[in-house]
PDB file of C-alpha atoms and ligand atoms in Angstrom:
ATOM      1  CA  MET A   1     -17.458  -5.068   9.780  1.00 98.00           C
ATOM      2  CA  LYS A   2     -14.155  -5.295   7.902  1.00 98.00           C
ATOM      3  CA  LEU A   3     -10.671  -3.870   8.302  1.00 98.00           C
ATOM      4  CA  ILE A   4      -9.114  -2.859   4.996  1.00 98.00           C
ATOM      5  CA  VAL A   5      -5.319  -2.734   5.105  1.00 98.00           C
ATOM      6  CA  ALA A   6      -3.861  -1.032   2.025  1.00 98.00           C
ATOM      7  CA  VAL A   7      -0.146  -0.571   1.282  1.00 98.00           C
ATOM      8  CA  VAL A   8       0.218   2.356  -1.132  1.00 98.00           C
ATOM      9  CA  GLN A   9       3.058   4.443  -2.515  1.00 97.00           C
ATOM     10  CA  ASP A  10       3.908   7.607  -0.541  1.00 96.00           C
ATOM     11  CA  LYS A  11       3.193   9.670  -3.679  1.00 95.00           C
ATOM     12  CA  ASP A  12      -0.473   8.611  -3.577  1.00 97.00           C
ATOM     13  CA  SER A  13      -1.052   8.752   0.162  1.00 97.00           C
ATOM     14  CA  ASN A  14      -2.253  12.390   0.481  1.00 97.00           C
ATOM     15  CA  ARG A  15      -4.596  12.060  -2.473  1.00 97.00           C
ATOM     16  CA  LEU A  16      -6.043   8.836  -1.052  1.00 98.00           C
ATOM     17  CA  SER A  17      -6.503  10.230   2.470  1.00 98.00           C
ATOM     18  CA  ASP A  18      -8.239  13.347   1.049  1.00 98.00           C
ATOM     19  CA  ALA A  19     -10.566  11.132  -1.028  1.00 98.00           C
ATOM     20  CA  LEU A  20     -11.407   8.959   2.004  1.00 98.00           C
ATOM     21  CA  VAL A  21     -12.191  12.054   4.098  1.00 98.00           C
ATOM     22  CA  ASP A  22     -14.356  13.439   1.254  1.00 98.00           C
ATOM     23  CA  HIS A  23     -16.347  10.187   1.233  1.00 98.00           C
ATOM     24  CA  LYS A  24     -16.583  10.252   5.047  1.00 98.00           C
ATOM     25  CA  TYR A  25     -14.486   7.135   5.683  1.00 98.00           C
ATOM     26  CA  GLN A  26     -12.233   7.085   8.721  1.00 98.00           C
ATOM     27  CA  ALA A  27      -8.676   5.885   8.238  1.00 98.00           C
ATOM     28  CA  THR A  28      -5.345   5.631  10.020  1.00 98.00           C
ATOM     29  CA  LYS A  29      -2.093   6.079   8.110  1.00 98.00           C
ATOM     30  CA  LEU A  30       1.046   4.248   9.189  1.00 98.00           C
ATOM     31  CA  ALA A  31       4.518   4.958   7.846  1.00 98.00           C
ATOM     32  CA  SER A  32       5.811   1.627   6.522  1.00 98.00           C
ATOM     33  CA  THR A  33       8.723   0.207   4.554  1.00 97.00           C
ATOM     34  CA  GLY A  34       8.549  -2.259   1.656  1.00 95.00           C
ATOM     35  CA  GLY A  35      10.449  -5.456   2.390  1.00 93.00           C
ATOM     36  CA  PHE A  36      11.860  -5.728  -1.147  1.00 91.00           C
ATOM     37  CA  LEU A  37      12.736  -2.153  -2.140  1.00 91.00           C
ATOM     38  CA  LYS A  38      13.371  -1.068   1.490  1.00 91.00           C
ATOM     39  CA  ALA A  39      11.752   2.237   0.505  1.00 92.00           C
ATOM     40  CA  GLY A  40       9.063   4.101   2.414  1.00 95.00           C
ATOM     41  CA  ASN A  41       5.419   3.416   1.667  1.00 97.00           C
ATOM     42  CA  THR A  42       2.171   4.152   3.506  1.00 98.00           C
ATOM     43  CA  THR A  43      -0.176   1.627   5.078  1.00 98.00           C
ATOM     44  CA  PHE A  44      -3.815   2.649   5.517  1.00 98.00           C
ATOM     45  CA  MET A  45      -6.086   0.962   8.076  1.00 98.00           C
ATOM     46  CA  ILE A  46      -9.720   1.579   7.235  1.00 98.00           C
ATOM     47  CA  GLY A  47     -12.461   0.108   9.412  1.00 98.00           C
ATOM     48  CA  THR A  48     -15.850   0.060   7.714  1.00 98.00           C
ATOM     49  CA  GLU A  49     -19.145  -1.803   7.435  1.00 98.00           C
ATOM     50  CA  ASN A  50     -19.326  -4.755   5.005  1.00 98.00           C
ATOM     51  CA  GLU A  51     -21.570  -2.898   2.564  1.00 98.00           C
ATOM     52  CA  ASN A  52     -18.953  -0.118   2.157  1.00 98.00           C
ATOM     53  CA  VAL A  53     -16.029  -2.370   1.273  1.00 98.00           C
ATOM     54  CA  GLN A  54     -16.486  -2.231  -2.526  1.00 98.00           C
ATOM     55  CA  ASP A  55     -16.831   1.561  -2.403  1.00 98.00           C
ATOM     56  CA  VAL A  56     -13.615   1.910  -0.371  1.00 98.00           C
ATOM     57  CA  LEU A  57     -11.802  -0.468  -2.762  1.00 98.00           C
ATOM     58  CA  SER A  58     -12.842   1.627  -5.758  1.00 98.00           C
ATOM     59  CA  ILE A  59     -11.668   4.831  -4.014  1.00 98.00           C
ATOM     60  CA  ILE A  60      -8.289   3.142  -3.418  1.00 98.00           C
ATOM     61  CA  LYS A  61      -8.170   1.943  -7.040  1.00 98.00           C
ATOM     62  CA  ASP A  62      -9.006   5.407  -8.409  1.00 97.00           C
ATOM     63  CA  ASN A  63      -6.367   7.196  -6.328  1.00 98.00           C
ATOM     64  CA  CYS A  64      -3.350   4.879  -6.463  1.00 97.00           C
ATOM     65  CA  LYS A  65      -1.193   4.539  -9.552  1.00 94.00           C
ATOM     66  CA  SER A  66       1.149   1.735 -10.547  1.00 95.00           C
ATOM     67  CA  ARG A  67       4.689   2.978 -11.331  1.00 94.00           C
ATOM     68  CA  GLU A  68       8.015   1.657 -12.530  1.00 94.00           C
ATOM     69  CA  GLN A  69      10.798   1.980  -9.983  1.00 89.00           C
ATOM     70  CA  LEU A  70      14.507   1.383 -10.474  1.00 87.00           C
ATOM     71  CA  VAL A  71      16.321  -0.907  -8.057  1.00 84.00           C
ATOM     72  CA  ALA A  72      19.981   0.018  -7.708  1.00 79.00           C
ATOM     73  CA  PRO A  73      22.352  -2.959  -7.770  1.00 76.00           C
ATOM     74  CA  ILE A  74      24.124  -3.860  -4.516  1.00 69.00           C
ATOM     75  CA  SER A  75      27.698  -4.988  -5.125  1.00 65.00           C
ATOM     76  CA  PRO A  76      28.607  -8.382  -3.634  1.00 62.00           C
ATOM     77  CA  MET A  77      30.882  -7.778  -0.602  1.00 65.00           C
ATOM     78  CA  GLY A  78      33.301 -10.674  -0.929  1.00 61.00           C
ATOM     79  CA  GLY A  79      30.421 -12.828  -2.160  1.00 60.00           C
ATOM     80  CA  ASN A  80      29.811 -14.630  -5.418  1.00 63.00           C
ATOM     81  CA  ALA A  81      30.001 -12.097  -8.284  1.00 64.00           C
ATOM     82  CA  ASP A  82      28.536 -14.578 -10.826  1.00 67.00           C
ATOM     83  CA  SER A  83      24.939 -13.495 -10.176  1.00 62.00           C
ATOM     84  CA  TYR A  84      25.801  -9.788  -9.806  1.00 67.00           C
ATOM     85  CA  VAL A  85      23.765  -7.538 -12.127  1.00 67.00           C
ATOM     86  CA  PRO A  86      25.790  -4.305 -12.579  1.00 77.00           C
ATOM     87  CA  TYR A  87      22.895  -2.158 -13.874  1.00 84.00           C
ATOM     88  CA  PRO A  88      19.649  -0.920 -12.275  1.00 87.00           C
ATOM     89  CA  VAL A  89      16.634  -3.182 -12.690  1.00 87.00           C
ATOM     90  CA  GLU A  90      13.110  -1.850 -13.158  1.00 92.00           C
ATOM     91  CA  VAL A  91      10.264  -3.244 -11.040  1.00 93.00           C
ATOM     92  CA  GLN A  92       6.571  -2.470 -11.300  1.00 94.00           C
ATOM     93  CA  VAL A  93       5.319  -1.157  -7.949  1.00 95.00           C
ATOM     94  CA  GLY A  94       1.593  -1.624  -7.613  1.00 88.00           C
ATOM     95  CA  GLY A  95      -1.015   1.004  -7.156  1.00 93.00           C
ATOM     96  CA  ALA A  96      -2.054  -0.660  -3.921  1.00 97.00           C
ATOM     97  CA  THR A  97      -1.706  -3.993  -2.132  1.00 98.00           C
ATOM     98  CA  VAL A  98      -4.943  -4.520  -0.240  1.00 98.00           C
ATOM     99  CA  PHE A  99      -6.037  -6.993   2.429  1.00 98.00           C
ATOM    100  CA  VAL A 100      -9.656  -7.175   3.630  1.00 98.00           C
ATOM    101  CA  LEU A 101      -9.934  -8.727   7.106  1.00 98.00           C
ATOM    102  CA  PRO A 102     -12.992  -9.624   9.178  1.00 98.00           C
ATOM    103  CA  VAL A 103     -13.332  -7.626  12.406  1.00 98.00           C
ATOM    104  CA  GLU A 104     -14.428  -9.681  15.410  1.00 98.00           C
ATOM    105  CA  GLU A 105     -15.087  -6.706  17.659  1.00 98.00           C
ATOM    106  CA  PHE A 106     -14.896  -2.925  17.313  1.00 97.00           C
ATOM    107  CA  GLU A 107     -14.887  -0.590  20.318  1.00 97.00           C
ATOM    108  CA  LYS A 108     -14.182   3.091  20.841  1.00 96.00           C
ATOM    109  CA  PHE A 109     -13.526   4.172  24.440  1.00 97.00           C
TER     110      PHE A 109
HETATM  111  P1  LIG B   1       8.182  -3.877  -1.651  1.00 56.83           P
HETATM  112  O1  LIG B   1       8.310  -5.126  -0.827  1.00 56.83           O
HETATM  113  O2  LIG B   1       9.274  -2.874  -1.484  1.00 56.83           O
HETATM  114  O3  LIG B   1       8.041  -4.328  -3.174  1.00 56.83           O
HETATM  115  C1  LIG B   1       8.028  -3.368  -4.214  1.00 56.83           C
HETATM  116  C2  LIG B   1       7.821  -4.053  -5.547  1.00 56.83           C
HETATM  117  O4  LIG B   1       8.945  -4.884  -5.836  1.00 56.83           O
HETATM  118  C3  LIG B   1       6.607  -5.003  -5.567  1.00 56.83           C
HETATM  119  O5  LIG B   1       5.447  -4.261  -5.912  1.00 56.83           O
HETATM  120  C4  LIG B   1       7.002  -6.025  -6.628  1.00 56.83           C
HETATM  121  O6  LIG B   1       6.724  -5.554  -7.926  1.00 56.83           O
HETATM  122  C5  LIG B   1       8.521  -6.093  -6.488  1.00 56.83           C
HETATM  123  N1  LIG B   1       8.927  -7.241  -5.666  1.00 56.83           N
HETATM  124  C6  LIG B   1       8.636  -7.466  -4.362  1.00 56.83           C
HETATM  125  N2  LIG B   1       9.205  -8.591  -3.927  1.00 56.83           N
HETATM  126  C7  LIG B   1       9.883  -9.097  -4.984  1.00 56.83           C
HETATM  127  C8  LIG B   1      10.701 -10.258  -5.191  1.00 56.83           C
HETATM  128  N3  LIG B   1      10.942 -11.125  -4.200  1.00 56.83           N
HETATM  129  N4  LIG B   1      11.230 -10.445  -6.429  1.00 56.83           N
HETATM  130  C9  LIG B   1      11.013  -9.579  -7.433  1.00 56.83           C
HETATM  131  N5  LIG B   1      10.263  -8.454  -7.300  1.00 56.83           N
HETATM  132  C10 LIG B   1       9.702  -8.230  -6.100  1.00 56.83           C
HETATM  133  P2  LIG B   1       4.057  -4.640  -5.267  1.00 56.83           P
HETATM  134  O7  LIG B   1       3.817  -6.122  -5.372  1.00 56.83           O
HETATM  135  O8  LIG B   1       3.035  -3.766  -5.873  1.00 56.83           O
HETATM  136  O9  LIG B   1       4.173  -4.329  -3.710  1.00 56.83           O
HETATM  137  C11 LIG B   1       4.245  -2.989  -3.206  1.00 56.83           C
HETATM  138  C12 LIG B   1       4.451  -3.017  -1.699  1.00 56.83           C
HETATM  139  O10 LIG B   1       3.286  -3.637  -1.089  1.00 56.83           O
HETATM  140  C13 LIG B   1       5.614  -3.890  -1.227  1.00 56.83           C
HETATM  141  O11 LIG B   1       6.801  -3.124  -1.276  1.00 56.83           O
HETATM  142  C14 LIG B   1       5.198  -4.251   0.195  1.00 56.83           C
HETATM  143  O12 LIG B   1       5.445  -3.166   1.094  1.00 56.83           O
HETATM  144  C15 LIG B   1       3.687  -4.407   0.046  1.00 56.83           C
HETATM  145  N6  LIG B   1       3.333  -5.813  -0.200  1.00 56.83           N
HETATM  146  C16 LIG B   1       3.201  -6.418  -1.410  1.00 56.83           C
HETATM  147  N7  LIG B   1       2.817  -7.686  -1.278  1.00 56.83           N
HETATM  148  C17 LIG B   1       2.695  -7.906   0.056  1.00 56.83           C
HETATM  149  C18 LIG B   1       2.323  -9.047   0.850  1.00 56.83           C
HETATM  150  N8  LIG B   1       1.996 -10.236   0.281  1.00 56.83           N
HETATM  151  N9  LIG B   1       2.306  -8.902   2.199  1.00 56.83           N
HETATM  152  C19 LIG B   1       2.636  -7.723   2.777  1.00 56.83           C
HETATM  153  N10 LIG B   1       2.977  -6.607   2.089  1.00 56.83           N
HETATM  154  C20 LIG B   1       3.012  -6.702   0.751  1.00 56.83           C
END
């Protein structure tokens, strides 16, 4: 068994959870925050058998889009202004960041 942990954009989270339900995969959604952008994102935990992993990964791939996001500049408070960039910078935020972990034991009580 594997645990798939997928960090996705909030905009894709309903579509992805509907698709997982349609394909009869169980998932838990956690509200999370990206360390870099400090913006909300959604982390899915999906426990599934090894033979389903590729199917789940393709469902994630099909339902999560990569987008450009603007990062607003933060003015240096009494700091060094030399490296200050006074205009918004665009970053590419991925469709999904996915980790596949082995599960040692799985119980439901
Ligand atoms: P954030 O940390 O808010 O990052 C959003 C996007 O900003 C990233 O997209 C990346 O394009 C850019 N970025 C992140 N750190 C950067 C840095 N130090 N310098 C320049 N640009 C940077 P993604 O890579 O697609 O990541 C989307 C979200 O997935 C991340 O949101 C984070 O919540 C999660 N994530 C990505 N890599 C991770 C990792 N290795 N471990 C845990 N979570 C991760």
